[in-house]
JSON list of C-alpha atoms in Angstrom, two decimals:
[
{"chain": "A", "resi": 1293, "resn": "UNK", "atom": "CA", "xyz": [245.88, 137.32, 343.05]},
{"chain": "A", "resi": 1294, "resn": "UNK", "atom": "CA", "xyz": [246.98, 140.72, 344.33]},
{"chain": "A", "resi": 1295, "resn": "UNK", "atom": "CA", "xyz": [249.28, 142.82, 342.23]},
{"chain": "A", "resi": 1296, "resn": "UNK", "atom": "CA", "xyz": [251.64, 145.57, 343.23]},
{"chain": "A", "resi": 1297, "resn": "UNK", "atom": "CA", "xyz": [252.79, 148.11, 340.66]},
{"chain": "A", "resi": 1298, "resn": "UNK", "atom": "CA", "xyz": [256.10, 149.79, 341.35]},
{"chain": "A", "resi": 1299, "resn": "UNK", "atom": "CA", "xyz": [256.99, 152.91, 339.42]},
{"chain": "A", "resi": 1300, "resn": "UNK", "atom": "CA", "xyz": [260.59, 154.10, 339.36]},
{"chain": "A", "resi": 1301, "resn": "UNK", "atom": "CA", "xyz": [261.14, 157.82, 338.89]},
{"chain": "A", "resi": 1302, "resn": "UNK", "atom": "CA", "xyz": [264.44, 158.91, 337.39]},
{"chain": "A", "resi": 1303, "resn": "UNK", "atom": "CA", "xyz": [266.24, 162.23, 337.78]},
{"chain": "A", "resi": 1304, "resn": "UNK", "atom": "CA", "xyz": [265.17, 164.48, 334.92]},
{"chain": "A", "resi": 1305, "resn": "UNK", "atom": "CA", "xyz": [268.57, 166.20, 334.79]},
{"chain": "A", "resi": 1306, "resn": "UNK", "atom": "CA", "xyz": [270.49, 162.89, 334.66]},
{"chain": "A", "resi": 1307, "resn": "UNK", "atom": "CA", "xyz": [268.09, 161.54, 332.03]},
{"chain": "A", "resi": 1308, "resn": "UNK", "atom": "CA", "xyz": [269.11, 164.40, 329.70]},
{"chain": "A", "resi": 1309, "resn": "UNK", "atom": "CA", "xyz": [272.64, 162.94, 329.86]},
{"chain": "A", "resi": 1310, "resn": "UNK", "atom": "CA", "xyz": [271.35, 159.45, 329.10]},
{"chain": "A", "resi": 1311, "resn": "UNK", "atom": "CA", "xyz": [271.77, 158.24, 332.69]},
{"chain": "A", "resi": 1312, "resn": "UNK", "atom": "CA", "xyz": [269.19, 156.35, 334.76]},
{"chain": "A", "resi": 1313, "resn": "UNK", "atom": "CA", "xyz": [269.64, 157.73, 338.29]},
{"chain": "A", "resi": 1314, "resn": "UNK", "atom": "CA", "xyz": [266.73, 157.33, 340.70]},
{"chain": "A", "resi": 1315, "resn": "UNK", "atom": "CA", "xyz": [265.01, 160.62, 341.49]},
{"chain": "A", "resi": 1316, "resn": "UNK", "atom": "CA", "xyz": [264.60, 160.78, 345.26]},
{"chain": "A", "resi": 1317, "resn": "UNK", "atom": "CA", "xyz": [263.64, 164.46, 345.41]},
{"chain": "A", "resi": 1318, "resn": "UNK", "atom": "CA", "xyz": [260.76, 166.32, 343.76]},
{"chain": "A", "resi": 1319, "resn": "UNK", "atom": "CA", "xyz": [260.83, 169.98, 342.78]},
{"chain": "A", "resi": 1320, "resn": "UNK", "atom": "CA", "xyz": [257.51, 171.71, 342.14]},
{"chain": "A", "resi": 1321, "resn": "UNK", "atom": "CA", "xyz": [257.33, 175.29, 340.91]},
{"chain": "A", "resi": 1322, "resn": "UNK", "atom": "CA", "xyz": [254.02, 176.82, 339.87]},
{"chain": "A", "resi": 1323, "resn": "UNK", "atom": "CA", "xyz": [252.48, 173.46, 339.07]},
{"chain": "A", "resi": 1324, "resn": "UNK", "atom": "CA", "xyz": [255.43, 172.03, 337.11]},
{"chain": "A", "resi": 1325, "resn": "UNK", "atom": "CA", "xyz": [257.24, 169.06, 338.62]},
{"chain": "A", "resi": 1326, "resn": "UNK", "atom": "CA", "xyz": [260.73, 167.65, 338.20]},
{"chain": "A", "resi": 1327, "resn": "UNK", "atom": "CA", "xyz": [262.20, 164.52, 339.74]},
{"chain": "A", "resi": 1328, "resn": "UNK", "atom": "CA", "xyz": [265.82, 164.90, 340.81]},
{"chain": "A", "resi": 1329, "resn": "UNK", "atom": "CA", "xyz": [268.59, 162.93, 342.41]},
{"chain": "A", "resi": 1330, "resn": "UNK", "atom": "CA", "xyz": [269.96, 164.34, 345.65]},
{"chain": "A", "resi": 1331, "resn": "UNK", "atom": "CA", "xyz": [273.01, 165.84, 343.91]},
{"chain": "A", "resi": 1332, "resn": "UNK", "atom": "CA", "xyz": [270.96, 167.79, 341.36]},
{"chain": "A", "resi": 1333, "resn": "UNK", "atom": "CA", "xyz": [268.40, 168.84, 343.99]},
{"chain": "A", "resi": 1334, "resn": "UNK", "atom": "CA", "xyz": [271.13, 170.32, 346.20]},
{"chain": "A", "resi": 1335, "resn": "UNK", "atom": "CA", "xyz": [272.80, 172.03, 343.27]},
{"chain": "A", "resi": 1336, "resn": "UNK", "atom": "CA", "xyz": [269.52, 173.57, 342.10]},
{"chain": "A", "resi": 1337, "resn": "UNK", "atom": "CA", "xyz": [268.62, 174.60, 345.66]},
{"chain": "A", "resi": 1338, "resn": "UNK", "atom": "CA", "xyz": [271.93, 176.47, 345.99]},
{"chain": "A", "resi": 1339, "resn": "UNK", "atom": "CA", "xyz": [271.48, 178.19, 342.62]},
{"chain": "A", "resi": 1340, "resn": "UNK", "atom": "CA", "xyz": [267.91, 179.21, 343.43]},
{"chain": "A", "resi": 1341, "resn": "UNK", "atom": "CA", "xyz": [268.83, 180.41, 346.91]},
{"chain": "A", "resi": 1342, "resn": "UNK", "atom": "CA", "xyz": [271.71, 182.43, 345.45]},
{"chain": "A", "resi": 1343, "resn": "UNK", "atom": "CA", "xyz": [269.43, 184.04, 342.89]},
{"chain": "A", "resi": 1344, "resn": "UNK", "atom": "CA", "xyz": [266.83, 184.98, 345.50]},
{"chain": "A", "resi": 1345, "resn": "UNK", "atom": "CA", "xyz": [269.15, 185.83, 348.40]},
{"chain": "A", "resi": 1346, "resn": "UNK", "atom": "CA", "xyz": [272.94, 185.92, 347.82]},
{"chain": "A", "resi": 1347, "resn": "UNK", "atom": "CA", "xyz": [273.62, 185.81, 351.58]},
{"chain": "A", "resi": 1348, "resn": "UNK", "atom": "CA", "xyz": [271.94, 182.37, 351.71]},
{"chain": "A", "resi": 1349, "resn": "UNK", "atom": "CA", "xyz": [274.69, 180.84, 349.54]},
{"chain": "A", "resi": 1350, "resn": "UNK", "atom": "CA", "xyz": [277.41, 182.23, 351.75]},
{"chain": "A", "resi": 1351, "resn": "UNK", "atom": "CA", "xyz": [275.76, 180.67, 354.81]},
{"chain": "A", "resi": 1352, "resn": "UNK", "atom": "CA", "xyz": [275.36, 177.22, 353.23]},
{"chain": "A", "resi": 1353, "resn": "UNK", "atom": "CA", "xyz": [278.87, 177.03, 351.73]}
]
């Protein structure tokens, strides 16, 4: 009999709040990985872009 193992990844940021939201995005920085829901991924992307290039936030807003 064949078996299929399905692993569900949850958003690390939501998990800190006790929520189980599926992590559909993955963030990798210098070998560290975080799973994030789309909302947290977009929020972090905007914060990171603003820290690296403030004009980037103005363009995406």
